[in-house]
Amino acid sequence: MNALKFFIGYIKHFLSAISIHNIHSPFVFQILTGMQLSDEDSDRIANIEKLRKGLLRDNSEIIFFEMGAGSKISSADQKESGKPGIKRMMRDIIKSSVKPELGVILYKLCRYFKPEVVVELGTSAGISTAFLAMADPGGKIFTIENNPSSADAAEKNFRELGISNIEQIRGTFDNELPSLLGKLRKIDFIFIDGNHRKDPLLKYFELCLEKSHPSTVFIFDDIRWSDDMLSGWESVRNHERVSVTLDLFQAGIAFLVTGIAKQHYRLRGI
Ligand SMILES: C[S@@+](CC[C@H](N)C(=O)[O-])C[C@H]1O[C@@H](n2cnc3c(N)ncnc32)[C@H](O)[C@@H]1O
């Protein structure tokens, strides 16, 4: 998506977006007003942000294999195609992590829904995984990442934050997601943040739907990464099993709750 189109989309979104107080859906209103943070939550979030701050100053180099459409640098599937990895500094890897605002949204949603089983596609250095895991110490987070050095960095970061409810899976989404799903009875919460293209997005979505239930929550990051991704998000919105969607411009949230009419909200933030 070119910069001008993105900017126009941004203006349009915020002109038509509504605030929490204009939401008429009791389902959505209850969620958004129920997501309060305690002082303990704020301390945990501050710890993740402190770690991020340090990593943003980390000039150490790692070998990075560009996967899918994960970065504007290259869209080639280097690792799968046997192309060599490129050297990237940790501070640049960290820049592709969820922004603090989306991290807090992930945290709040996990705190509210208390999912037992969370699946994340795209660990990178583990910033978003940390938000998911620290919000919900009783839940188990399965996170998939194909870049060995990113996965190593994530492992180190989880240790530093004292997190123990994460199972890291190393490999591609295409290989690892079906075998993970084969082992899981259900999924309660899914965060898709890698391989930002429509067809893979819809493939992972359909696969996860097989283990989903009416209370499962889906979050898709970077829905406006490209026209192709936006089209993928629109297909999710229109899917017959999706009843409620929240468009936060950067990310989209889809609920499968049954017994209510299809609803779509553009929000300024939550
Ligand atoms: C945007 S980053 C994830 C950021 C992370 N969720 C965070 O907020 O901290 C996307 C990650 O997905 C990984 N990735 C992309 N396509 C993949 C694929 N097909 N299989 C496995 N990993 C993939 C990339 O290596 C990259 O580390």
PDB file of N, CA and C in Angstrom, residues 115-121 139-144 165-169 173 176-191 204 207-213 216-218:
ATOM      1  N   PRO A 115      -7.575 -16.706  28.584  1.00  0.00           N
ATOM      2  CA  PRO A 115      -7.548 -17.895  27.719  1.00  0.00           C
ATOM      3  C   PRO A 115      -6.622 -18.975  28.276  1.00  0.00           C
ATOM      4  N   GLU A 116      -7.053 -20.218  28.165  1.00  0.00           N
ATOM      5  CA  GLU A 116      -6.195 -21.328  28.631  1.00  0.00           C
ATOM      6  C   GLU A 116      -5.141 -21.639  27.580  1.00  0.00           C
ATOM      7  N   VAL A 117      -5.539 -21.538  26.309  1.00  0.00           N
ATOM      8  CA  VAL A 117      -4.616 -21.874  25.223  1.00  0.00           C
ATOM      9  C   VAL A 117      -4.509 -20.688  24.262  1.00  0.00           C
ATOM     10  N   VAL A 118      -3.293 -20.164  24.150  1.00  0.00           N
ATOM     11  CA  VAL A 118      -3.038 -19.025  23.262  1.00  0.00           C
ATOM     12  C   VAL A 118      -2.051 -19.485  22.192  1.00  0.00           C
ATOM     13  N   VAL A 119      -2.332 -19.132  20.935  1.00  0.00           N
ATOM     14  CA  VAL A 119      -1.399 -19.451  19.848  1.00  0.00           C
ATOM     15  C   VAL A 119      -0.952 -18.137  19.217  1.00  0.00           C
ATOM     16  N   GLU A 120       0.363 -18.000  19.052  1.00  0.00           N
ATOM     17  CA  GLU A 120       0.906 -16.804  18.389  1.00  0.00           C
ATOM     18  C   GLU A 120       1.713 -17.237  17.179  1.00  0.00           C
ATOM     19  N   LEU A 121       1.466 -16.593  16.053  1.00  0.00           N
ATOM     20  CA  LEU A 121       2.279 -16.841  14.856  1.00  0.00           C
ATOM     21  C   LEU A 121       3.198 -15.638  14.679  1.00  0.00           C
ATOM     22  N   GLY A 139      -2.475 -19.291  31.705  1.00  0.00           N
ATOM     23  CA  GLY A 139      -2.658 -19.786  30.332  1.00  0.00           C
ATOM     24  C   GLY A 139      -1.358 -20.342  29.784  1.00  0.00           C
ATOM     25  N   LYS A 140      -1.467 -21.074  28.687  1.00  0.00           N
ATOM     26  CA  LYS A 140      -0.261 -21.605  28.045  1.00  0.00           C
ATOM     27  C   LYS A 140      -0.159 -20.955  26.664  1.00  0.00           C
ATOM     28  N   ILE A 141       1.006 -20.386  26.380  1.00  0.00           N
ATOM     29  CA  ILE A 141       1.193 -19.686  25.110  1.00  0.00           C
ATOM     30  C   ILE A 141       2.071 -20.548  24.201  1.00  0.00           C
ATOM     31  N   PHE A 142       1.587 -20.857  23.014  1.00  0.00           N
ATOM     32  CA  PHE A 142       2.372 -21.571  22.007  1.00  0.00           C
ATOM     33  C   PHE A 142       2.732 -20.538  20.947  1.00  0.00           C
ATOM     34  N   THR A 143       4.024 -20.349  20.716  1.00  0.00           N
ATOM     35  CA  THR A 143       4.414 -19.309  19.759  1.00  0.00           C
ATOM     36  C   THR A 143       5.383 -19.879  18.723  1.00  0.00           C
ATOM     37  N   ILE A 144       5.129 -19.588  17.456  1.00  0.00           N
ATOM     38  CA  ILE A 144       5.904 -20.185  16.361  1.00  0.00           C
ATOM     39  C   ILE A 144       6.785 -19.124  15.695  1.00  0.00           C
ATOM     40  N   ASN A 165       5.369 -19.727  31.148  1.00  0.00           N
ATOM     41  CA  ASN A 165       4.181 -20.361  30.541  1.00  0.00           C
ATOM     42  C   ASN A 165       4.166 -20.249  29.008  1.00  0.00           C
ATOM     43  N   ILE A 166       5.378 -20.283  28.421  1.00  0.00           N
ATOM     44  CA  ILE A 166       5.469 -20.168  26.954  1.00  0.00           C
ATOM     45  C   ILE A 166       6.129 -21.418  26.400  1.00  0.00           C
ATOM     46  N   GLU A 167       5.534 -21.978  25.360  1.00  0.00           N
ATOM     47  CA  GLU A 167       6.224 -23.063  24.636  1.00  0.00           C
ATOM     48  C   GLU A 167       6.607 -22.524  23.264  1.00  0.00           C
ATOM     49  N   GLN A 168       7.911 -22.460  23.031  1.00  0.00           N
ATOM     50  CA  GLN A 168       8.389 -21.943  21.742  1.00  0.00           C
ATOM     51  C   GLN A 168       8.467 -23.070  20.724  1.00  0.00           C
ATOM     52  N   ILE A 169       7.982 -22.799  19.547  1.00  0.00           N
ATOM     53  CA  ILE A 169       8.046 -23.790  18.479  1.00  0.00           C
ATOM     54  C   ILE A 169       8.845 -23.165  17.335  1.00  0.00           C
ATOM     55  N   PHE A 173       5.268 -21.515   9.891  1.00  0.00           N
ATOM     56  CA  PHE A 173       3.847 -21.638  10.253  1.00  0.00           C
ATOM     57  C   PHE A 173       3.230 -22.799   9.467  1.00  0.00           C
ATOM     58  N   GLU A 176       4.503 -26.032  11.142  1.00  0.00           N
ATOM     59  CA  GLU A 176       4.300 -26.226  12.579  1.00  0.00           C
ATOM     60  C   GLU A 176       2.861 -26.019  13.048  1.00  0.00           C
ATOM     61  N   LEU A 177       2.124 -25.129  12.363  1.00  0.00           N
ATOM     62  CA  LEU A 177       0.759 -24.876  12.849  1.00  0.00           C
ATOM     63  C   LEU A 177      -0.123 -26.130  12.763  1.00  0.00           C
ATOM     64  N   PRO A 178      -0.121 -26.848  11.620  1.00  0.00           N
ATOM     65  CA  PRO A 178      -0.991 -28.042  11.569  1.00  0.00           C
ATOM     66  C   PRO A 178      -0.613 -29.076  12.632  1.00  0.00           C
ATOM     67  N   SER A 179       0.719 -29.253  12.868  1.00  0.00           N
ATOM     68  CA  SER A 179       1.059 -30.282  13.874  1.00  0.00           C
ATOM     69  C   SER A 179       0.724 -29.792  15.287  1.00  0.00           C
ATOM     70  N   LEU A 180       0.865 -28.483  15.545  1.00  0.00           N
ATOM     71  CA  LEU A 180       0.451 -27.969  16.867  1.00  0.00           C
ATOM     72  C   LEU A 180      -1.059 -28.171  17.054  1.00  0.00           C
ATOM     73  N   LEU A 181      -1.820 -27.819  16.024  1.00  0.00           N
ATOM     74  CA  LEU A 181      -3.282 -27.940  16.140  1.00  0.00           C
ATOM     75  C   LEU A 181      -3.701 -29.387  16.372  1.00  0.00           C
ATOM     76  N   GLY A 182      -2.917 -30.303  15.779  1.00  0.00           N
ATOM     77  CA  GLY A 182      -3.204 -31.728  15.958  1.00  0.00           C
ATOM     78  C   GLY A 182      -3.101 -32.144  17.427  1.00  0.00           C
ATOM     79  N   LYS A 183      -2.267 -31.396  18.187  1.00  0.00           N
ATOM     80  CA  LYS A 183      -2.066 -31.766  19.601  1.00  0.00           C
ATOM     81  C   LYS A 183      -3.031 -31.028  20.526  1.00  0.00           C
ATOM     82  N   LEU A 184      -3.623 -29.930  20.042  1.00  0.00           N
ATOM     83  CA  LEU A 184      -4.466 -29.113  20.924  1.00  0.00           C
ATOM     84  C   LEU A 184      -5.935 -29.526  20.820  1.00  0.00           C
ATOM     85  N   ARG A 185      -6.604 -29.496  21.968  1.00  0.00           N
ATOM     86  CA  ARG A 185      -8.046 -29.809  21.962  1.00  0.00           C
ATOM     87  C   ARG A 185      -8.833 -28.581  21.474  1.00  0.00           C
ATOM     88  N   LYS A 186      -8.338 -27.382  21.846  1.00  0.00           N
ATOM     89  CA  LYS A 186      -9.030 -26.127  21.492  1.00  0.00           C
ATOM     90  C   LYS A 186      -8.030 -24.980  21.502  1.00  0.00           C
ATOM     91  N   ILE A 187      -8.416 -23.870  20.893  1.00  0.00           N
ATOM     92  CA  ILE A 187      -7.626 -22.629  21.029  1.00  0.00           C
ATOM     93  C   ILE A 187      -8.587 -21.554  21.520  1.00  0.00           C
ATOM     94  N   ASP A 188      -8.124 -20.760  22.488  1.00  0.00           N
ATOM     95  CA  ASP A 188      -8.981 -19.705  23.042  1.00  0.00           C
ATOM     96  C   ASP A 188      -8.621 -18.320  22.524  1.00  0.00           C
ATOM     97  N   PHE A 189      -7.365 -18.167  22.081  1.00  0.00           N
ATOM     98  CA  PHE A 189      -6.885 -16.825  21.713  1.00  0.00           C
ATOM     99  C   PHE A 189      -5.788 -16.987  20.675  1.00  0.00           C
ATOM    100  N   ILE A 190      -5.890 -16.248  19.576  1.00  0.00           N
ATOM    101  CA  ILE A 190      -4.882 -16.388  18.506  1.00  0.00           C
ATOM    102  C   ILE A 190      -4.395 -15.002  18.100  1.00  0.00           C
ATOM    103  N   PHE A 191      -3.075 -14.859  18.043  1.00  0.00           N
ATOM    104  CA  PHE A 191      -2.492 -13.600  17.569  1.00  0.00           C
ATOM    105  C   PHE A 191      -1.660 -13.918  16.339  1.00  0.00           C
ATOM    106  N   TYR A 204      -4.132 -19.735   7.652  1.00  0.00           N
ATOM    107  CA  TYR A 204      -3.911 -19.914   9.095  1.00  0.00           C
ATOM    108  C   TYR A 204      -5.229 -19.710   9.858  1.00  0.00           C
ATOM    109  N   LEU A 207      -7.362 -22.791   9.427  1.00  0.00           N
ATOM    110  CA  LEU A 207      -6.812 -23.903  10.216  1.00  0.00           C
ATOM    111  C   LEU A 207      -7.174 -23.724  11.696  1.00  0.00           C
ATOM    112  N   CYS A 208      -6.990 -22.503  12.194  1.00  0.00           N
ATOM    113  CA  CYS A 208      -7.268 -22.235  13.620  1.00  0.00           C
ATOM    114  C   CYS A 208      -8.758 -22.349  13.928  1.00  0.00           C
ATOM    115  N   LEU A 209      -9.593 -22.012  12.940  1.00  0.00           N
ATOM    116  CA  LEU A 209     -11.042 -22.100  13.170  1.00  0.00           C
ATOM    117  C   LEU A 209     -11.453 -23.511  13.561  1.00  0.00           C
ATOM    118  N   GLU A 210     -10.714 -24.516  13.037  1.00  0.00           N
ATOM    119  CA  GLU A 210     -11.082 -25.913  13.323  1.00  0.00           C
ATOM    120  C   GLU A 210     -11.010 -26.216  14.814  1.00  0.00           C
ATOM    121  N   LYS A 211     -10.138 -25.491  15.547  1.00  0.00           N
ATOM    122  CA  LYS A 211     -10.012 -25.741  16.989  1.00  0.00           C
ATOM    123  C   LYS A 211     -10.597 -24.573  17.801  1.00  0.00           C
ATOM    124  N   SER A 212     -11.391 -23.743  17.141  1.00  0.00           N
ATOM    125  CA  SER A 212     -11.948 -22.574  17.824  1.00  0.00           C
ATOM    126  C   SER A 212     -13.369 -22.854  18.301  1.00  0.00           C
ATOM    127  N   HIS A 213     -13.838 -21.991  19.185  1.00  0.00           N
ATOM    128  CA  HIS A 213     -15.193 -22.131  19.739  1.00  0.00           C
ATOM    129  C   HIS A 213     -15.794 -20.721  19.811  1.00  0.00           C
ATOM    130  N   THR A 216     -13.602 -17.961  21.271  1.00  0.00           N
ATOM    131  CA  THR A 216     -12.226 -17.743  20.797  1.00  0.00           C
ATOM    132  C   THR A 216     -12.081 -16.318  20.242  1.00  0.00           C
ATOM    133  N   VAL A 217     -10.929 -15.726  20.544  1.00  0.00           N
ATOM    134  CA  VAL A 217     -10.642 -14.360  20.069  1.00  0.00           C
ATOM    135  C   VAL A 217      -9.470 -14.427  19.087  1.00  0.00           C
ATOM    136  N   PHE A 218      -9.612 -13.776  17.946  1.00  0.00           N
ATOM    137  CA  PHE A 218      -8.540 -13.684  16.946  1.00  0.00           C
ATOM    138  C   PHE A 218      -8.045 -12.238  16.875  1.00  0.00           C
TER     139      PHE A 218
END
